[in-house]
Tab-separated table of C-alpha atoms in Angstrom:
chain	number	residue	atom	x	y	z
A	297	MET	CA	153.830	64.396	108.061
A	298	TYR	CA	151.206	62.241	110.039
A	299	VAL	CA	150.328	59.124	108.150
A	300	LYS	CA	147.578	56.629	108.699
A	301	LEU	CA	147.487	53.176	107.010
A	302	CYS	CA	143.837	51.912	107.081
A	303	GLY	CA	142.127	48.609	106.393
A	304	LEU	CA	144.549	46.348	108.143
A	305	ARG	CA	143.518	42.914	108.543
A	306	THR	CA	146.302	40.522	109.951
A	307	GLU	CA	148.812	40.633	112.547
A	308	ALA	CA	151.543	40.890	109.449
A	309	ASP	CA	149.694	43.970	108.413
A	310	VAL	CA	150.115	45.473	111.612
A	311	ALA	CA	153.879	44.704	112.049
A	312	ALA	CA	154.522	45.920	108.655
A	313	ALA	CA	152.789	49.277	109.110
A	314	VAL	CA	154.566	49.863	112.410
A	315	ASP	CA	157.977	49.003	110.790
A	316	ALA	CA	157.160	51.257	107.905
A	317	GLY	CA	156.820	54.187	110.407
A	318	ALA	CA	152.993	54.698	110.431
A	319	ASP	CA	151.582	56.926	112.984
A	320	ALA	CA	148.102	55.410	112.904
A	321	VAL	CA	146.613	52.384	111.676
A	322	GLY	CA	143.039	51.756	110.948
A	323	PHE	CA	140.722	48.725	111.479
A	324	VAL	CA	137.276	48.761	109.837
A	325	LEU	CA	134.527	47.374	111.963
A	326	SER	CA	131.595	48.119	109.458
A	327	ALA	CA	130.570	46.463	106.068
A	328	SER	CA	133.503	46.404	103.790
A	329	VAL	CA	135.822	44.074	101.768
A	330	ARG	CA	138.275	45.144	104.806
A	331	GLN	CA	136.137	44.455	107.625
A	332	VAL	CA	137.260	42.692	110.676
A	333	ASP	CA	135.030	41.230	113.589
A	334	VAL	CA	135.468	42.537	116.963
A	335	ASP	CA	137.378	39.484	118.207
A	336	THR	CA	139.944	40.164	115.487
A	337	ALA	CA	140.218	43.957	116.158
A	338	ARG	CA	140.921	43.161	119.627
A	339	ARG	CA	143.633	40.753	118.848
A	340	LEU	CA	145.322	43.358	116.366
A	341	VAL	CA	144.962	46.325	118.643
A	342	ARG	CA	147.123	44.298	121.103
A	343	GLU	CA	149.694	44.107	118.496
A	344	VAL	CA	149.946	48.040	118.215
A	345	PRO	CA	152.782	49.545	120.079
A	346	PRO	CA	152.498	52.854	122.343
A	347	GLY	CA	152.942	55.800	120.204
A	348	VAL	CA	150.790	54.241	117.089
A	349	LEU	CA	147.142	54.994	117.275
A	350	ALA	CA	144.793	52.207	116.665
A	351	ILE	CA	141.679	53.651	114.991
A	352	GLY	CA	138.348	51.763	114.618
A	353	VAL	CA	136.645	52.975	111.436
A	354	PHE	CA	132.828	52.970	111.328
A	355	ARG	CA	130.393	53.706	108.380
A	356	GLY	CA	126.647	53.341	108.707
A	357	VAL	CA	126.780	51.929	112.253
A	358	ALA	CA	124.508	53.513	114.728
A	359	ALA	CA	126.293	55.290	117.529
A	360	PRO	CA	125.178	52.735	120.284
A	361	GLU	CA	126.846	49.904	118.457
A	362	VAL	CA	129.640	51.974	117.721
A	363	ARG	CA	130.185	52.477	121.503
A	364	ARG	CA	129.837	48.949	121.936
A	365	LEU	CA	132.307	47.816	119.458
A	366	ALA	CA	134.889	50.487	120.570
A	367	ASP	CA	134.753	49.525	124.084
A	368	ALA	CA	134.906	45.665	123.058
A	369	SER	CA	137.751	46.116	120.693
A	370	GLY	CA	139.943	48.206	122.830
A	371	ILE	CA	140.584	50.691	120.118
A	372	GLY	CA	142.315	53.776	120.686
A	373	ALA	CA	140.303	56.026	118.613
A	374	VAL	CA	136.964	56.240	116.783
A	375	GLN	CA	136.704	57.261	113.146
A	376	LEU	CA	132.882	58.169	112.085
A	377	HIS	CA	132.992	57.968	108.401
A	378	GLY	CA	130.124	59.481	106.359
A	379	ASP	CA	126.810	61.478	107.241
A	380	TYR	CA	126.913	61.414	110.988
A	381	PRO	CA	125.173	64.207	112.867
A	382	ARG	CA	126.789	66.123	115.904
A	383	ALA	CA	124.664	64.157	118.207
A	384	ALA	CA	126.408	60.926	117.157
A	385	PHE	CA	129.808	62.334	117.962
A	386	ASP	CA	128.424	63.538	121.390
A	387	GLU	CA	127.244	59.930	122.092
A	388	VAL	CA	130.131	58.333	121.021
A	389	ALA	CA	132.555	60.900	123.060
A	390	ALA	CA	131.447	58.877	125.941
A	391	VAL	CA	133.762	56.244	125.072
A	392	GLY	CA	136.548	58.360	126.138
A	393	VAL	CA	138.822	58.104	123.208
A	394	PRO	CA	139.805	60.756	120.288
A	395	LEU	CA	137.393	61.053	117.583
A	396	VAL	CA	138.051	61.261	113.742
A	397	ARG	CA	135.285	62.781	111.474
A	398	ALA	CA	135.658	61.389	107.947
A	399	VAL	CA	133.558	63.297	105.259
A	400	ALA	CA	133.734	63.965	101.371
A	401	LEU	CA	134.235	67.544	100.625
A	402	GLU	CA	131.160	69.029	99.297
A	403	ALA	CA	129.713	72.637	99.060
A	404	ASP	CA	128.233	72.428	102.532
A	405	THR	CA	130.821	70.338	104.332
A	406	ASP	CA	131.919	72.069	107.479
A	407	VAL	CA	135.669	71.853	107.247
A	408	ARG	CA	136.503	73.425	110.690
A	409	VAL	CA	138.613	70.683	112.736
A	410	GLY	CA	136.538	70.196	115.881
A	411	ALA	CA	133.313	71.435	114.662
A	412	PHE	CA	131.632	68.182	115.759
A	413	GLY	CA	133.817	67.696	118.686
A	414	GLU	CA	136.342	65.515	116.767
A	415	GLN	CA	140.117	65.708	117.311
A	416	MET	CA	140.920	65.106	113.622
A	417	LEU	CA	139.123	65.867	110.198
A	418	LEU	CA	139.696	63.399	107.315
A	419	LEU	CA	138.558	64.459	103.783
A	420	ASP	CA	137.992	61.630	101.460
A	421	SER	CA	136.799	60.993	98.042
A	422	PRO	CA	132.965	60.488	97.716
A	423	VAL	CA	133.432	56.647	97.373
A	424	ALA	CA	135.628	55.872	100.513
A	425	GLY	CA	138.058	52.930	100.033
A	426	SER	CA	137.275	52.850	96.084
A	427	GLY	CA	140.827	54.662	95.196
A	428	HIS	CA	139.206	57.251	93.436
A	429	ARG	CA	141.220	60.464	93.418
A	430	TRP	CA	139.094	63.541	93.834
A	431	ASP	CA	139.741	67.192	92.589
A	432	LEU	CA	142.110	68.802	95.186
A	433	ALA	CA	141.144	72.079	93.521
A	434	ALA	CA	138.091	71.933	95.655
A	435	LEU	CA	140.342	72.821	98.580
A	436	ASP	CA	141.388	76.039	97.264
A	437	GLY	CA	138.223	77.747	98.835
A	438	ALA	CA	137.755	75.411	101.867
A	439	ARG	CA	141.037	74.539	103.237
A	440	PRO	CA	140.968	73.002	106.734
A	441	GLU	CA	143.471	74.246	109.499
A	442	GLY	CA	144.796	72.014	112.152
A	443	HIS	CA	144.885	68.395	112.435
A	444	TRP	CA	143.099	67.238	109.106
A	445	LEU	CA	144.208	64.385	106.841
A	446	LEU	CA	143.859	63.930	103.029
A	447	ALA	CA	142.487	60.740	101.694
A	448	GLY	CA	141.012	59.381	98.483
A	449	GLY	CA	142.966	58.039	95.645
A	450	LEU	CA	146.472	58.189	97.285
A	451	GLY	CA	149.214	55.975	96.259
A	452	VAL	CA	153.082	55.674	96.214
A	453	ASP	CA	153.016	57.506	92.770
A	454	ASN	CA	151.016	60.546	93.787
A	455	VAL	CA	150.916	61.318	97.357
A	456	ALA	CA	154.090	63.482	97.460
A	457	GLU	CA	152.368	65.566	94.774
A	458	ALA	CA	148.956	65.590	96.729
A	459	VAL	CA	150.867	66.777	99.937
A	460	THR	CA	152.610	69.543	98.212
A	461	ARG	CA	149.408	70.645	96.548
A	462	ALA	CA	146.819	70.230	99.322
A	463	ARG	CA	149.207	70.869	102.380
A	464	PRO	CA	147.385	68.661	104.891
A	465	TRP	CA	148.670	67.789	108.280
A	466	GLY	CA	148.449	64.169	107.380
A	467	VAL	CA	147.411	61.519	104.938
A	468	ASP	CA	145.327	58.243	105.055
A	469	VAL	CA	145.504	55.459	102.518
A	470	SER	CA	143.913	51.902	102.246
A	471	SER	CA	143.561	50.923	98.508
A	472	GLY	CA	146.647	52.410	97.572
A	473	ILE	CA	148.635	49.983	99.578
A	474	GLU	CA	146.920	46.902	98.427
A	475	VAL	CA	148.085	44.113	95.950
A	476	SER	CA	144.433	43.251	95.494
A	477	ARG	CA	141.318	44.520	96.979
A	478	GLY	CA	141.572	44.144	100.555
A	479	VAL	CA	145.024	42.618	100.745
A	480	LYS	CA	147.657	44.780	101.730
A	481	ASP	CA	151.255	45.164	100.062
A	482	HIS	CA	153.888	45.480	102.879
A	483	GLY	CA	156.451	46.785	100.378
A	484	LEU	CA	153.782	49.571	99.248
A	485	MET	CA	153.221	50.506	102.931
A	486	ARG	CA	156.938	51.225	103.352
A	487	GLU	CA	156.958	53.301	99.994
A	488	PHE	CA	153.932	55.193	100.802
A	489	VAL	CA	154.938	56.322	104.221
A	490	ALA	CA	158.459	57.357	102.648
A	491	ALA	CA	156.780	59.142	99.815
A	492	ALA	CA	154.631	61.153	101.997
A	493	ARG	CA	157.333	62.307	104.061
A	494	SER	CA	159.382	63.225	101.191
A	495	ALA	CA	156.962	66.021	99.992
A	496	THR	CA	158.088	69.368	100.430
């Protein structure tokens, strides 16, 4: 089970995520309570060891600016979150790092992994980062195949059940590992990774 811990803001957060066994860590580089500036992102990326993917998360940022921030921060992958067209993915692909397409599951959502040239697909709640759980029954007729991550309202208490129900390739969490909005709880990080991988 691939596990991404998102919205990290400090060196201690990165160390705790790595120690917990995270496969990927996310740094938010657009407007959010969890946002870090490009200099902070660059510093945090340096703390991420080989084998753990450092993902820059962007929402509502134009593709040219995404490219600039991605280059300046040294991130290892770009996550475009929300209503980005295929052309934006094509433009950002020039950075030369893997792409993650993060969207809410709606009636017209293309759930084919790679449909926009991305290497991973992330299905989130309609309000990203809110901690709101969405109805996993919506996946019954639209389950992706391949490298896709489940996100939205996941926490230590429900991630194993969600994995069993939705059968994703991986999971992503942000608010579910926080002691307060935007502040990570390092104990919850460890518990979340363990719970996600305990699912059958």
